[in-house]
Structures are given as C-alpha cells and as structure tokens.
Coordinates of C-alpha atoms in Angstrom, one line a residue:
M14 CA 55.5 93.3 119.2
P15 CA 53.3 91.1 121.8
D16 CA 49.7 92.4 122.7
A17 CA 49.7 94.7 126.0
R18 CA 46.8 92.7 127.1
N19 CA 49.2 89.4 127.1
L20 CA 52.1 91.1 128.7
E21 CA 51.1 90.0 132.2
A22 CA 50.6 86.2 131.0
E23 CA 54.3 86.4 129.3
A24 CA 55.9 87.6 132.4
I25 CA 59.2 85.8 132.8
S26 CA 58.9 83.7 135.8
G27 CA 61.4 84.9 138.4
G28 CA 61.9 88.2 136.8
V29 CA 62.8 91.5 138.5
H30 CA 60.2 92.3 141.7
H31 CA 58.7 88.9 141.7
A32 CA 59.1 87.2 145.3
L33 CA 60.7 83.9 145.0
K34 CA 61.7 81.6 148.2
H35 CA 65.0 80.0 148.3
D36 CA 64.6 76.2 147.6
S37 CA 65.9 75.5 151.0
A38 CA 64.6 78.4 153.1
H39 CA 62.0 76.4 154.7
K40 CA 64.2 73.6 155.6
H41 CA 67.1 76.1 157.2
V42 CA 64.0 78.0 159.4
T43 CA 62.9 74.8 160.7
G44 CA 66.2 72.8 160.9
E45 CA 65.4 70.2 158.5
A46 CA 68.3 71.1 155.9
V47 CA 70.9 67.9 156.1
Y48 CA 74.5 69.2 156.2
V49 CA 77.1 66.5 156.1
D50 CA 77.3 66.0 159.8
D51 CA 73.5 65.4 159.7
I52 CA 73.5 62.3 157.7
P53 CA 72.7 59.3 159.8
A54 CA 75.9 57.6 160.8
P55 CA 76.6 54.3 158.7
A56 CA 77.1 51.2 160.6
N57 CA 80.8 50.4 161.6
L58 CA 81.5 54.3 161.1
L59 CA 85.0 55.4 162.2
H60 CA 85.8 58.9 163.8
L61 CA 88.8 60.7 162.7
A62 CA 91.2 63.4 164.6
A63 CA 94.6 64.7 163.3
G64 CA 98.0 64.9 165.4
Q65 CA 99.2 68.3 164.8
S66 CA 102.6 69.7 164.6
T67 CA 103.4 72.0 168.1
R68 CA 106.3 73.7 166.3
A69 CA 106.3 76.5 163.6
H70 CA 109.5 75.0 162.0
A71 CA 111.2 72.0 163.1
K72 CA 112.8 68.6 161.9
I73 CA 110.9 65.7 163.0
L74 CA 114.1 63.4 164.8
S75 CA 111.6 60.6 166.0
M76 CA 107.9 59.9 166.3
D77 CA 106.4 57.3 168.7
L78 CA 102.9 56.6 168.2
S79 CA 102.5 53.5 170.3
M80 CA 100.6 54.9 173.0
V81 CA 98.3 56.6 170.2
R82 CA 97.7 52.9 168.7
Q83 CA 97.1 51.4 172.3
A84 CA 94.4 54.0 173.2
P85 CA 91.0 53.0 173.9
G86 CA 88.8 52.7 170.8
V87 CA 91.6 53.3 168.2
V88 CA 91.2 51.1 165.0
A89 CA 93.9 52.9 162.7
V90 CA 96.7 55.3 162.9
L91 CA 97.6 56.7 159.4
T92 CA 101.0 58.7 158.5
A93 CA 102.7 59.6 155.3
E94 CA 103.8 56.1 154.8
D95 CA 100.4 54.9 154.3
I96 CA 99.5 56.9 151.4
P97 CA 99.5 54.9 148.2
G98 CA 99.8 57.8 146.1
E99 CA 101.0 61.3 146.4
N100 CA 101.3 62.9 149.7
D101 CA 99.8 66.2 148.5
V102 CA 96.7 68.2 148.3
G103 CA 98.2 71.3 146.8
P104 CA 95.5 72.5 144.2
V105 CA 98.3 74.2 142.0
V106 CA 101.8 73.8 143.1
H107 CA 102.4 70.3 144.7
D108 CA 103.7 71.5 148.0
D109 CA 100.9 70.8 150.6
P110 CA 101.5 67.4 152.1
V111 CA 98.6 65.6 153.8
F112 CA 101.0 64.4 156.6
A113 CA 104.4 66.0 157.3
E114 CA 107.3 63.6 156.8
K115 CA 110.7 65.2 157.8
I116 CA 109.8 68.6 158.6
V117 CA 107.0 70.5 160.1
M118 CA 106.2 73.9 158.9
F119 CA 103.7 75.3 160.8
I120 CA 101.9 74.9 164.2
G121 CA 98.8 72.8 163.5
Q122 CA 100.2 70.8 160.6
S123 CA 98.8 67.4 160.3
V124 CA 101.5 64.8 161.3
F125 CA 99.1 61.8 161.4
A126 CA 95.4 60.7 161.8
V127 CA 93.8 58.6 164.3
A128 CA 90.8 56.5 163.2
A129 CA 88.7 55.5 166.3
E130 CA 85.3 54.2 167.1
T131 CA 84.3 57.6 168.7
R132 CA 85.2 61.0 167.9
E133 CA 86.3 61.7 171.6
E134 CA 88.5 58.6 171.5
A135 CA 90.1 59.8 168.4
R136 CA 90.7 63.4 169.7
R137 CA 92.0 61.9 173.2
A138 CA 94.3 59.4 171.5
A139 CA 95.6 62.1 169.0
L140 CA 97.4 63.9 172.2
L141 CA 99.1 60.7 173.1
A142 CA 101.9 61.1 170.3
R143 CA 105.4 61.5 171.6
I144 CA 107.2 63.4 168.8
E145 CA 110.8 64.6 169.1
Y146 CA 111.6 68.0 167.3
E147 CA 114.8 69.9 166.2
D148 CA 113.7 73.4 165.9
L149 CA 114.7 75.4 162.8
E150 CA 114.5 79.3 162.4
S151 CA 110.8 80.5 161.8
V152 CA 109.6 83.1 159.5
L153 CA 106.5 84.3 160.6
T154 CA 105.8 87.9 159.4
V155 CA 105.8 89.6 155.8
G156 CA 108.7 91.6 157.3
D157 CA 110.8 88.5 157.7
A158 CA 110.2 86.8 154.7
L159 CA 111.1 90.1 152.5
A160 CA 114.3 90.4 154.7
K161 CA 115.1 86.9 153.8
E162 CA 113.7 86.8 150.4
N163 CA 111.4 83.9 151.1
F164 CA 108.5 83.3 148.6
V165 CA 106.5 80.6 147.6
L166 CA 106.3 81.9 144.2
P167 CA 108.3 84.2 142.0
D168 CA 107.6 88.0 142.2
H169 CA 105.3 89.7 139.6
V170 CA 105.5 93.2 138.3
I171 CA 103.2 95.4 136.2
R172 CA 104.6 98.3 134.8
R173 CA 103.5 101.1 132.4
G174 CA 105.5 104.2 131.7
D175 CA 108.5 105.4 133.6
S176 CA 107.2 105.9 137.2
K177 CA 110.9 106.7 138.6
A178 CA 111.3 109.3 136.2
A179 CA 107.8 110.7 136.6
L180 CA 107.9 110.4 140.4
D181 CA 111.1 112.7 140.4
R182 CA 109.6 115.4 138.3
S183 CA 106.3 115.4 140.3
Q184 CA 105.3 118.5 141.9
H185 CA 104.6 116.8 145.1
R186 CA 105.8 113.3 146.4
L187 CA 104.6 111.2 149.6
S188 CA 105.5 107.6 150.5
G189 CA 104.2 105.2 153.3
S190 CA 103.2 102.1 154.2
L191 CA 100.0 100.2 155.4
H192 CA 99.0 97.0 156.6
V193 CA 95.9 95.0 155.9
G194 CA 95.2 92.3 158.3
G195 CA 93.9 88.8 157.7
Q196 CA 90.2 87.4 158.5
D197 CA 89.2 83.8 159.4
H198 CA 86.3 82.8 157.4
F199 CA 84.2 81.5 160.4
Y200 CA 81.6 79.4 158.6
L201 CA 78.8 78.0 160.4
E202 CA 79.5 74.5 159.4
G203 CA 83.0 73.5 159.9
M204 CA 85.2 71.3 157.9
V205 CA 83.7 67.8 157.6
S206 CA 83.9 64.9 155.1
L207 CA 82.2 61.5 155.4
A208 CA 83.8 58.7 153.3
L209 CA 82.3 55.1 152.3
P210 CA 84.5 52.6 150.7
A211 CA 82.9 51.5 147.4
E212 CA 83.8 48.5 145.0
D213 CA 87.5 48.0 143.7
G214 CA 88.9 50.5 146.0
D215 CA 86.6 53.3 144.7
V216 CA 85.1 55.7 147.2
Q217 CA 82.3 58.0 147.9
I218 CA 82.7 61.2 149.7
W219 CA 80.1 63.6 151.3
C220 CA 82.1 67.0 151.5
S221 CA 81.3 70.4 152.8
T222 CA 83.2 72.0 150.1
Q223 CA 83.1 74.8 147.4
H224 CA 85.0 72.8 144.8
P225 CA 83.9 69.1 144.6
S226 CA 85.9 68.5 141.2
E227 CA 89.1 69.6 142.7
V228 CA 88.5 67.6 145.8
Q229 CA 87.9 64.6 143.7
H230 CA 91.2 65.4 141.8
N231 CA 93.1 65.8 145.0
V232 CA 92.0 63.0 146.8
A233 CA 92.4 60.5 143.9
R234 CA 96.1 61.8 143.5
V235 CA 96.5 61.1 147.4
L236 CA 94.9 57.3 146.8
G237 CA 97.0 56.8 143.5
R238 CA 93.9 56.1 141.8
P239 CA 92.0 57.7 138.5
S240 CA 89.7 60.5 139.3
N241 CA 86.7 58.3 138.2
A242 CA 87.5 56.2 141.2
V243 CA 86.6 59.0 143.7
T244 CA 82.9 60.4 143.6
V245 CA 82.2 63.6 145.6
D246 CA 78.8 64.4 146.9
V247 CA 77.8 68.3 148.0
R248 CA 74.2 69.2 148.9
R249 CA 74.8 72.4 150.6
M250 CA 77.2 74.2 152.7
G251 CA 77.0 76.2 155.8
G252 CA 79.3 78.9 154.5
G253 CA 82.5 78.7 152.8
F254 CA 83.7 82.2 151.7
G255 CA 86.9 80.8 150.0
G256 CA 87.9 78.8 152.9
K257 CA 86.4 75.6 151.4
E258 CA 87.5 76.0 147.8
T259 CA 90.8 74.1 148.2
Q260 CA 91.5 73.2 151.9
S261 CA 88.3 71.0 152.5
A262 CA 90.8 68.5 150.3
L263 CA 92.9 67.7 153.2
F264 CA 90.0 66.6 155.4
A265 CA 88.5 64.6 152.5
A266 CA 91.7 62.9 151.6
I267 CA 92.2 61.6 155.3
A268 CA 88.5 60.5 155.5
A269 CA 89.3 58.7 152.0
L270 CA 92.4 57.1 152.8
T271 CA 90.9 55.7 156.1
A272 CA 87.9 54.0 154.4
V273 CA 89.7 52.5 151.7
R274 CA 92.4 51.0 154.1
T275 CA 90.0 49.7 156.9
G276 CA 87.0 49.1 154.5
R277 CA 84.7 51.0 157.1
P278 CA 83.2 54.4 156.7
A279 CA 84.9 57.3 158.0
K280 CA 84.2 60.7 158.9
F281 CA 86.5 63.8 159.9
C282 CA 84.3 66.5 161.5
V283 CA 86.8 68.9 162.5
D284 CA 86.5 70.5 165.9
R285 CA 86.1 74.6 165.6
D286 CA 89.5 75.2 167.3
D287 CA 91.4 72.5 165.1
D288 CA 89.7 73.9 161.9
M289 CA 90.6 77.5 162.8
I290 CA 94.4 76.4 163.5
M291 CA 94.9 73.9 160.7
T292 CA 93.0 76.0 157.8
G293 CA 94.1 79.4 156.2
K294 CA 92.8 82.7 156.3
R295 CA 92.3 85.8 154.3
H296 CA 96.0 87.0 152.9
D297 CA 97.1 89.8 155.2
F298 CA 99.3 92.3 152.9
R299 CA 101.9 95.1 153.4
I300 CA 101.6 97.8 150.9
D301 CA 104.4 100.3 150.4
Y302 CA 103.6 103.1 148.1
D303 CA 105.5 106.1 146.5
V304 CA 103.2 108.5 144.9
G305 CA 103.7 111.8 143.1
F306 CA 100.9 114.5 142.4
D307 CA 100.3 118.1 141.3
D308 CA 98.7 120.9 143.2
D309 CA 95.2 119.8 142.5
G310 CA 95.7 116.2 143.7
R311 CA 95.9 114.7 140.4
I312 CA 98.2 111.4 140.5
E313 CA 101.2 111.9 138.3
A314 CA 103.0 108.6 139.2
V315 CA 102.8 105.8 141.8
D316 CA 104.9 102.9 142.8
F317 CA 103.5 100.1 144.8
M318 CA 105.1 97.1 146.6
Q319 CA 102.7 94.6 147.5
A320 CA 103.8 91.9 149.6
S321 CA 101.2 89.0 150.7
R322 CA 101.8 86.5 153.9
C323 CA 101.1 83.3 151.8
G324 CA 102.0 80.8 154.6
M325 CA 103.8 77.8 154.1
S326 CA 102.7 76.6 150.6
A327 CA 101.3 78.3 147.5
D328 CA 97.8 77.1 147.5
L329 CA 96.0 79.9 145.4
S330 CA 98.2 82.7 146.4
G331 CA 99.5 83.2 143.0
A332 CA 96.2 84.2 141.5
I333 CA 95.2 85.9 144.8
S334 CA 98.2 88.2 144.5
D335 CA 97.9 88.8 140.7
R336 CA 94.2 90.0 141.6
A337 CA 95.4 92.4 144.3
M338 CA 97.8 93.6 141.5
F339 CA 95.2 94.1 139.0
H340 CA 92.8 96.1 141.4
A341 CA 95.9 98.3 142.7
D342 CA 94.1 101.0 140.5
N343 CA 90.6 100.4 141.8
A344 CA 88.5 103.3 139.9
Y345 CA 91.4 105.5 139.0
Y346 CA 93.4 106.4 136.1
L347 CA 97.3 105.7 136.7
N348 CA 99.5 106.9 133.9
D349 CA 103.2 106.1 135.0
V350 CA 102.7 103.0 137.5
T351 CA 104.8 100.1 138.8
I352 CA 103.2 97.5 140.9
T353 CA 105.4 95.1 142.3
S354 CA 104.0 91.8 144.2
H355 CA 106.0 89.6 146.4
R356 CA 104.2 86.1 147.6
C357 CA 105.8 85.7 151.1
K358 CA 106.5 82.3 152.3
T359 CA 106.0 81.9 156.4
N360 CA 105.8 79.3 158.8
T361 CA 102.1 79.7 159.0
V362 CA 99.0 78.0 158.1
S363 CA 98.8 78.4 154.2
N364 CA 96.4 81.2 153.4
T365 CA 93.7 80.6 151.0
A366 CA 91.0 82.0 148.8
F367 CA 88.6 84.4 150.5
R368 CA 85.6 86.7 149.4
G369 CA 87.3 89.2 147.0
F370 CA 90.1 87.0 146.4
G371 CA 92.9 89.8 146.6
G372 CA 90.7 92.5 145.3
P373 CA 90.2 94.1 148.6
Q374 CA 93.7 94.2 149.5
G375 CA 94.8 95.9 146.3
M376 CA 92.1 98.7 146.5
V377 CA 92.6 99.6 150.0
G378 CA 96.3 100.4 148.7
I379 CA 95.3 103.4 146.2
E380 CA 92.3 104.7 148.6
R381 CA 94.8 105.1 151.3
V382 CA 97.1 107.1 148.7
L383 CA 94.3 109.2 147.9
D384 CA 93.5 110.0 151.6
E385 CA 97.1 111.0 152.0
V386 CA 97.1 113.2 148.9
A387 CA 94.0 114.9 149.9
F388 CA 95.3 115.6 153.7
A389 CA 98.7 116.9 152.4
L390 CA 96.9 119.4 150.0
G391 CA 94.3 120.4 152.5
K392 CA 91.5 119.3 150.2
D393 CA 88.2 117.3 150.6
P394 CA 89.1 113.4 150.0
L395 CA 86.1 113.2 147.6
E396 CA 87.3 116.0 145.4
V397 CA 90.7 114.3 145.2
R398 CA 88.8 110.9 144.2
K399 CA 86.7 112.7 141.7
L400 CA 89.8 114.1 139.8
N401 CA 91.6 110.8 139.6
L402 CA 88.7 108.7 138.1
Y403 CA 88.8 107.0 134.9
G404 CA 87.6 109.2 132.3
G405 CA 87.3 109.4 128.3
E406 CA 89.8 109.0 125.5
G407 CA 93.6 109.1 127.1
R408 CA 92.3 108.2 130.7
N409 CA 90.5 105.2 130.1
I410 CA 93.2 102.3 129.9
T411 CA 94.3 100.2 133.1
P412 CA 98.0 99.4 133.8
Y413 CA 97.4 96.2 132.6
S414 CA 96.2 97.2 129.2
M415 CA 92.6 96.8 129.3
T416 CA 89.9 99.5 128.0
V417 CA 87.7 100.7 130.8
E418 CA 84.2 100.8 128.8
D419 CA 80.5 101.8 129.8
N420 CA 82.0 103.9 132.8
V421 CA 79.3 105.5 134.7
L422 CA 81.0 105.9 138.1
P423 CA 81.5 109.7 137.6
E424 CA 77.7 110.2 137.4
I425 CA 77.0 107.7 140.1
I426 CA 79.2 109.6 142.7
D427 CA 77.8 112.9 141.4
E428 CA 74.2 111.7 142.2
L429 CA 75.1 110.2 145.4
E430 CA 77.1 113.3 146.5
L431 CA 73.9 115.2 146.1
S432 CA 71.4 112.8 147.4
S433 CA 73.5 112.1 150.8
D434 CA 73.8 116.0 151.2
Y435 CA 77.6 115.4 151.3
A436 CA 78.6 119.0 151.4
R437 CA 76.6 120.1 154.4
R438 CA 77.3 116.9 156.6
R439 CA 81.0 117.3 155.7
E440 CA 80.9 120.9 157.0
E441 CA 79.2 119.8 160.1
I442 CA 81.9 117.5 160.9
R443 CA 84.4 120.0 160.2
A444 CA 83.1 122.4 162.6
F445 CA 82.5 119.6 165.2
N446 CA 86.2 118.8 164.9
A447 CA 87.4 122.3 165.3
S448 CA 85.4 123.0 168.2
S449 CA 86.1 119.6 170.1
P450 CA 88.5 120.0 173.0
V451 CA 89.9 116.4 172.1
M452 CA 90.7 117.4 168.6
K453 CA 93.8 119.1 168.0
K454 CA 93.4 119.5 164.3
G455 CA 90.3 119.6 162.1
F456 CA 89.8 117.4 159.0
P457 CA 90.3 118.9 155.5

C-alpha cells in the first residue's frame, strides 16, 4: 500500500475532479482554431459547385452543359463520364453515385460539378445547365414504400417465443402506430474538402469528416487508385453528429477528381442550403405495435413493426435499423416478442448516421407502449414502467439473447422517485388538471 503522505504526489493526472482545459478551448474562444475553410488558399485554387437534380425521380433524356462551360470563370465541368474509377461513394452497398447518369433519384442529387476561379462563379454557372427529364413515379413516404414493398435492404426479424399466441390469450390488448420524425445535423461547419494534386496522380485532402479512412477508401475507388494514393487530413470539425461519417465522401471525391484532372488545387465548400438539400438526416420511423398485458400492466406479449425511411440508397441504414431493433426493449423485459424491421427506399436524400444511430427511435416505441398501457388501466406510467423493468433470473434476457448484468436501474429509479418528490408533484398535476376548465379529463 502506498504511504498516505504520498497520495497527493501520486494522484493520476487528469483524474476525477481535476479541471483540465480542452486542447483547443482557447483557440475556439479567440477564433484562432483553424478549420478547413480557414486554411490559406493555395495558388491557382479552383472552387466547386454541384449541378443538382430538380426532380425526385426521373430519366435524364438529355443534358446540355454548353452554357455552363462558357460561363465566366469556368475551368472544368465534370460528369460521370469523367470518373476514371467507380462512380460510387456508398460506404457499404455500392448504390450511391457521385454523379447521376441515366436516372435521378432525389431532388438535389449531384448530376455534374463545376470548377471555376471563384465560388460565386461556380455556383452561378451550375444553374445554367439545360437538362430534359422524363418524370417517373416517386415514392416519398414510409407509407408509400411499404405499400409498394420498396426497400433498400432485406427485412430483418427478431423473434422470441410465440407473440401471436401470447397476444391472443392476453387479458388486455392494444394496438397503435406512432411516427418519429427526422432531424438535420446542422453542424456549425458545413461540408468542405480541399484537395491538392500530388505526385503520380496522388492527392492530399483536407476534409471535415468523422471517418477519414472511409473517405480515403471511397475517394480512391472513385479515382481508380489504391488507397495509399489518397491521404486524408482532419484537424478538427465544427460538428458532425453522424452527418459527416459517410456523406463527406461525396464532396471529397469531387474535389479530388477535380484536382487530379486539372492539376490544380480544388475546394468544395458547400453552401448551407445545398448542404441541407444534398445530405441525409436522422432516419424518420413509423412504428406499429400490438401489445398484450395483464391487469397490473405487465407486458405479456408485443409485436413491433419498425419502418425506417432510408432514402434513395442504403448508406448505413442497415446497421441503424438493426440498432433500432436492439433498442426496442429499452429497459424492459419482453418475453413473447416479435420485432420486424423494414428498410424503406424513397426518392429522397439518403439518410445517414445521427447521434444514437437508431437507438432513440427504437426506445421511443416501447416507451409509448407503456404510456398507452398505463392510460388504459388508469395507472401511473411510472408504476407500469417499474413493473416491466429487467429483473433477476428469468427476467434478464434480451430479445436477442443477451444477459442483462449489473442492472442497477431499479435502484436508481427508486432513488430518483424519492429525491424528486415524484408522488406529491404528480398529485399536484392531477389536481390542477381536474380543476382546469380546458381539461376534459385528468391524467391517471
């Protein structure tokens, strides 16, 4: 045992209760922190803009880019024909083209790119394209995709016991549906990549990305080069939240392609409105439920149908939808349970990673179910939740066969219930609602 007198000297640097400033905190406060768009512009820098689809789903009948090429300041115009490697930046499934070729799949999809001497010239020139479309039927919502069985990936199912039989013999039964909306990342620093041509067709990229190695591999695939021909540098990001895990690759690939083809540095600093149009969001979900429960509110069986709006390509939707399934129980034991997941393909921007990665959507479903059970029985929602928590032997296995260990949630909830004076505050709310002229019914 160390001598008590030496404990202070042996204290771990950065341990609990030690105030440590962030490495970049003073630079953030003073404005000295360097982001990609703050890097001094290299000589002969080209600026990029994308020509975007104005249709949700359509065939490209013709594309006249002559006026784009003749616009002031324009140095190069790039289309799918100019890609030496694979026209794809899909991180898992190769279904996400850099430039649309014969068909556009959502409004805002990149069809071509313009490289010009200034950013304003590139943006103005991109609007001069003359593209003739033949509109196709669009699938825009989860409901549309389910009706047409339009999916980006196969369905997945988790099943334990016989939920159908258990539902049929339950004392009480409820069914319903809820919708969980999407959400934009709205990082402070938008998508941006700066590419410098190097020796032998190699390229150096400064990129605002959460996944530099994935950007490296995707850009190399577009260029038709080995991964070691592409170097990706990330110093810091002005936010990401999942939005820059995969989808920064599109802009990095266009910048790299321009740099390699022209021999000049190229920067794609995406305007905020274009960023929000061209990049994916948190997956919105429709969750249908059918639940059986007893007089006390204990769940006897439940069926969940989770349908995620993935957009036009798979991106990370498989893993995100899987995680929503794994979180369908949240903190509660479900004995007879079926969880079915549909990964819906729609003619909208491809949705992507977002904080929680499908987990929040999955948890919302069971929490809504427990509220509905409580309302149906006239019980306090906390009482019903406590009754359904994971417990000891026999109530500690998840629907995906994992044992829940070190479960301290019941004790934590009991402590919070007391420390928050929950019962008194709940009674005050009930009394207020009962006396309020605008409330027809009080809460249970």
